[in-house]
Short mmCIF file of C-alpha atoms and ligand atoms in Angstrom, two decimals:
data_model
loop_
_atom_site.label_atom_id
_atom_site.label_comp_id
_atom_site.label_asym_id
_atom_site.label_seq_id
_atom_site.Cartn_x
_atom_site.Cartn_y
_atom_site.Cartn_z
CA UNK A 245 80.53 121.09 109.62
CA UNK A 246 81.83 121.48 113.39
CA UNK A 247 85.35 120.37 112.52
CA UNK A 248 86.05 119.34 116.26
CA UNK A 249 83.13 116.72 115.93
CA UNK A 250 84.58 114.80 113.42
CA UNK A 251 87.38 112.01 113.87
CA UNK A 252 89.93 111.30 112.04
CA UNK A 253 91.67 108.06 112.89
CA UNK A 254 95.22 107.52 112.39
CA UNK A 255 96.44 103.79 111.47
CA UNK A 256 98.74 103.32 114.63
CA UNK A 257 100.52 100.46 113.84
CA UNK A 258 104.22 101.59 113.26
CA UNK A 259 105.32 105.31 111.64
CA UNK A 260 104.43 108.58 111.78
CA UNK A 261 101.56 108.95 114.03
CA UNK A 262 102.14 111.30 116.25
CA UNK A 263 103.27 114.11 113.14
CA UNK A 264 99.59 113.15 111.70
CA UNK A 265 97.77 113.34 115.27
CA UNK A 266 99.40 117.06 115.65
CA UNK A 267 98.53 118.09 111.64
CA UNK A 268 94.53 116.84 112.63
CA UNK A 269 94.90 118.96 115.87
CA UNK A 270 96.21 121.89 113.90
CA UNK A 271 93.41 121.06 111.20
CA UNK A 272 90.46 121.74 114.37
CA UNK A 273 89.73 118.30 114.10
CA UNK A 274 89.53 115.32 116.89
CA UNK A 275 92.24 112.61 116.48
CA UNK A 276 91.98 108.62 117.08
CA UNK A 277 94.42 106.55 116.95
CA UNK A 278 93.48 103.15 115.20
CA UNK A 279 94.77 99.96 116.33
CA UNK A 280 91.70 97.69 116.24
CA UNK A 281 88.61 96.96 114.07
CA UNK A 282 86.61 98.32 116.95
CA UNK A 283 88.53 101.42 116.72
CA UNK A 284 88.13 101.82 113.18
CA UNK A 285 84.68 101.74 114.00
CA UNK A 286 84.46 105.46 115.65
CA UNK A 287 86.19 107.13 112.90
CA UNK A 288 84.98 109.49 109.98
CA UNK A 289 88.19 108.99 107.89
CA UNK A 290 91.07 107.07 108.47
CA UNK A 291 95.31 108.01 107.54
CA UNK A 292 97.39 105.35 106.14
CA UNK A 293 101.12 106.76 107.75
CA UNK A 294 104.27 106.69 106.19
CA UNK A 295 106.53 104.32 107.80
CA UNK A 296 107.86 100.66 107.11
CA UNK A 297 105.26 98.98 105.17
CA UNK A 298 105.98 95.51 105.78
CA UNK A 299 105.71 96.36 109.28
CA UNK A 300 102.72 97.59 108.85
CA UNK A 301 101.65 94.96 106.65
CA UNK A 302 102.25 92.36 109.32
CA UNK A 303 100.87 94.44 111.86
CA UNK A 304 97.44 95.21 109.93
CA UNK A 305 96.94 91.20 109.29
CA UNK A 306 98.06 90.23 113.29
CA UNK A 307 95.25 92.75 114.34
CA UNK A 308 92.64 91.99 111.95
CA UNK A 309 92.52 95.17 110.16
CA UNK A 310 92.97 94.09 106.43
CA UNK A 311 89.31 93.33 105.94
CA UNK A 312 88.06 95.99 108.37
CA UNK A 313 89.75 98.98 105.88
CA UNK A 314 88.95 97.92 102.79
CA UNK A 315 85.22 97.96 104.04
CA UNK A 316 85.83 100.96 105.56
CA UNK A 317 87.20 102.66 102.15
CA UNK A 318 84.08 101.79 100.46
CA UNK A 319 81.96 104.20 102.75
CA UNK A 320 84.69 107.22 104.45
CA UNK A 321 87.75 108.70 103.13
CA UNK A 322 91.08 107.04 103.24
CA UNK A 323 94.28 108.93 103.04
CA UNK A 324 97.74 106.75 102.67
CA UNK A 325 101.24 108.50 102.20
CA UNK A 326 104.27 106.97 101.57
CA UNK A 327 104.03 103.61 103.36
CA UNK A 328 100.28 104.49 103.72
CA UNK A 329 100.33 104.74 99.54
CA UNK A 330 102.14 101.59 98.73
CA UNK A 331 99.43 99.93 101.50
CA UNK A 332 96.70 101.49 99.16
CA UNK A 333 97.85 100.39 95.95
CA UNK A 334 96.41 97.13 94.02
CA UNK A 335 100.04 95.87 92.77
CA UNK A 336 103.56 96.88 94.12
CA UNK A 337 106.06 96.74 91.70
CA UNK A 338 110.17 95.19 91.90
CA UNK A 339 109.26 93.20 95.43
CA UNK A 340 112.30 91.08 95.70
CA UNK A 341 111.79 87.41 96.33
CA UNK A 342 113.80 87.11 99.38
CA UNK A 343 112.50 90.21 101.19
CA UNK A 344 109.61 90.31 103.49
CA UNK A 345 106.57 90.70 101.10
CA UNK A 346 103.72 93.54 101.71
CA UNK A 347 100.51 92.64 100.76
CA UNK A 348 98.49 95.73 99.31
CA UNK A 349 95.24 96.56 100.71
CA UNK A 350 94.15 97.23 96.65
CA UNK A 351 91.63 100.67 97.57
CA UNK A 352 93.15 101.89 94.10
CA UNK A 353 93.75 100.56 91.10
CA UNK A 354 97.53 101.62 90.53
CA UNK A 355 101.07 99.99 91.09
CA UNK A 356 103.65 101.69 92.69
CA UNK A 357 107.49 101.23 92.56
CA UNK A 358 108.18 101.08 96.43
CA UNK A 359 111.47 102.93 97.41
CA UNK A 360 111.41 103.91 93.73
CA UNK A 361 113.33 107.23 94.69
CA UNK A 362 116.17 105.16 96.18
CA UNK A 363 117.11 105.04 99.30
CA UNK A 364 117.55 107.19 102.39
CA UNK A 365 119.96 109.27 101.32
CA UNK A 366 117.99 110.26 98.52
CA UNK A 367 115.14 111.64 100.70
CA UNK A 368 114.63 115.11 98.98
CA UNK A 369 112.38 117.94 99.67
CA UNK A 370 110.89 119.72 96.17
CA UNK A 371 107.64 122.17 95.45
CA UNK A 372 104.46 120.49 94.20
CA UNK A 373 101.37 122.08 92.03
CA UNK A 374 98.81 119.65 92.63
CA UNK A 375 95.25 119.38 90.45
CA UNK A 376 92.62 120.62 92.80
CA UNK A 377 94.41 121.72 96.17
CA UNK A 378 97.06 124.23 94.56
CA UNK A 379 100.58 125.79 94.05
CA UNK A 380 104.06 126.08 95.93
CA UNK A 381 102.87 123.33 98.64
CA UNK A 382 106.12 121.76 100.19
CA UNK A 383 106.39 117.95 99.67
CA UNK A 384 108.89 115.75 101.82
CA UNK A 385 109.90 112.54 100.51
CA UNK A 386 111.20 110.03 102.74
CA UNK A 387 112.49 106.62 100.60
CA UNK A 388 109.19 107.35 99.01
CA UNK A 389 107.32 105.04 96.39
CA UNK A 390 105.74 106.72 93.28
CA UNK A 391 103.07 105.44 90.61
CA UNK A 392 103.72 103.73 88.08
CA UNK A 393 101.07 102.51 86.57
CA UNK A 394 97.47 104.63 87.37
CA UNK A 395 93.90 102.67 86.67
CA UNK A 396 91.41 104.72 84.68
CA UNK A 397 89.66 105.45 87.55
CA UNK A 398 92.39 106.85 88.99
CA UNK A 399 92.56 110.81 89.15
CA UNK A 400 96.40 112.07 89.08
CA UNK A 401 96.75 115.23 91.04
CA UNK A 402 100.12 115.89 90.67
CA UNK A 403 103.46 114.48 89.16
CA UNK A 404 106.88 115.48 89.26
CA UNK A 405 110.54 115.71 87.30
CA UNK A 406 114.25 115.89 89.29
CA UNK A 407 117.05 115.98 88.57
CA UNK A 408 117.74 112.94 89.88
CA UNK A 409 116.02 110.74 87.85
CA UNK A 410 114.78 110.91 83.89
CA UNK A 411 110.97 111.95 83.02
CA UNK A 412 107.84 112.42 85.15
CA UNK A 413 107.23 110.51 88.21
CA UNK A 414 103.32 110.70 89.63
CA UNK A 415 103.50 110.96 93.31
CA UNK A 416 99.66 111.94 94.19
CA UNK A 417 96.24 110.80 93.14
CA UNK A 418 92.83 109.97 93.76
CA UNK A 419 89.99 107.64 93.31
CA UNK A 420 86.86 108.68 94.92
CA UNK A 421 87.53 108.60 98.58
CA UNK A 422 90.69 107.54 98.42
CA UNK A 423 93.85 109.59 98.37
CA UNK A 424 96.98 109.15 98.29
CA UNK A 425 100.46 110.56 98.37
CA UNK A 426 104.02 110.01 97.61
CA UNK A 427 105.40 112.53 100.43
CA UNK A 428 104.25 113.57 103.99
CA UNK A 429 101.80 116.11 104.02
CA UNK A 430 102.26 116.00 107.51
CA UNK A 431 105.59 117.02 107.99
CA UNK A 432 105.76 120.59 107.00
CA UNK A 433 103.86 123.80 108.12
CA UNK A 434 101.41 123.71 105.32
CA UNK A 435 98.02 121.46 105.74
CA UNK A 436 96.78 122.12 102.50
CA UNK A 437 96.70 118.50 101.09
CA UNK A 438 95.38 117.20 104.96
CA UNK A 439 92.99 119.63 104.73
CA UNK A 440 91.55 118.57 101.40
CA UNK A 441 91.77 115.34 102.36
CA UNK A 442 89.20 115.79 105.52
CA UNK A 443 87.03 118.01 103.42
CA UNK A 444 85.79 114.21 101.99
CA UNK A 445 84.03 113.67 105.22
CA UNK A 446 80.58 113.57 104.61
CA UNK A 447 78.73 116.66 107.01
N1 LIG B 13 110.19 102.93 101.85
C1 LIG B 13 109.21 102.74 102.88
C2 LIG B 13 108.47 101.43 102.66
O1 LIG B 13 108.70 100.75 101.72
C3 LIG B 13 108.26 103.91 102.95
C4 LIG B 13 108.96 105.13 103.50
C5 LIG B 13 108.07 106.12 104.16
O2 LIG B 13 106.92 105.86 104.48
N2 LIG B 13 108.62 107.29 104.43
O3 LIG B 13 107.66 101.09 103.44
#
């Protein structure tokens, strides 16, 4: 496959675009950044970003995009982390009533616990083995979600304990051409998990 042929579209809405646009250009491959159906339309795979998610909730439905992706998901490779994961998820968990609700795009079946790593301040930075891609790959998490409940179709690629919290906490998975991720991928020097992640495209 002639990576530079291939585009990768970037949801570019609200969040961290530009870090993803960079990682794709690092990657060999063409960046677009997608803020209409008819944008959506030229790409090979498109990248959920981390973010604000009820921004980008509001965002996706002002600009006609909520139909456009799922369709979309059913044919090329979707990638969502952070924000872009709790966008990809079927149920999201411990919304409170008076908050401004996201609506879930529902490309997986899983529920994640939004913010479920607390707040800012406990952004944390940790060492991931994940199923498929491989060892010592640096994972950023930002107010990051996690999974709490995975479907059976759901493929868990990797999961993690801290010392912050009790047990096992699964914070990247997969269901076909769907992936998704608790952290940024984007953010550090390592492209592993972007790199598996356009390997989906079809040559
Ligand atoms: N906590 C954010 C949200 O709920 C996600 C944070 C992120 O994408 N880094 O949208």
């Amino acid at each position: 496959m002639r990576r530079g042929s291939k585009m990768i579209g970037v949801l570019d809405l609200q969040g961290a675009v530009p870090e993803h646009l960079a990682a794709i250009k690092k990657l060999g491959y063409a960046g677009l950044p997608v803020k209409t159906p008819a944008d959506l339309d030229k790409a090979d795979a498109l990248i959920i970003p981390g973010g604000e998610s009820t921004a980008i909730s509001r965002l996706m439905r002002e600009n006609a995009l909520f139909k456009p992706i799922r369709d979309f998901s059913r044919k090329r490779p979707v990638l969502g982390t952070c924000a872009g994961l709790i966008l990809c998820a079927s149920e999201i968990l411990g919304q409170n009533e008076d908050a401004q609700k996201v609506a879930p795009l529902g490309l997986l079946d899983c529920a994640v616990s939004r913010n479920g790593f607390g707040r800012q301040a406990n952004s944390f930075e940790t060492m991931l083995s994940m199923d498929g891609i491989g060892d010592d790959i640096p994972a950023v998490f930002i107010r990051a979600p996690y999974i709490e409940r995975a479907g059976p179709s759901v493929k868990v690629l990797a999961r993690i304990s801290h010392a912050g919290f009790h047990g096992v906490r699964i914070v990247a998975a997969e269901c076909g051409n769907v992936l998704v991720t608790s952290f940024h991928p984007e953010l550090t020097g390592d492209l592993r998990v972007m790199d598996y992640f356009c390997s989906k495209i079809p040559r």
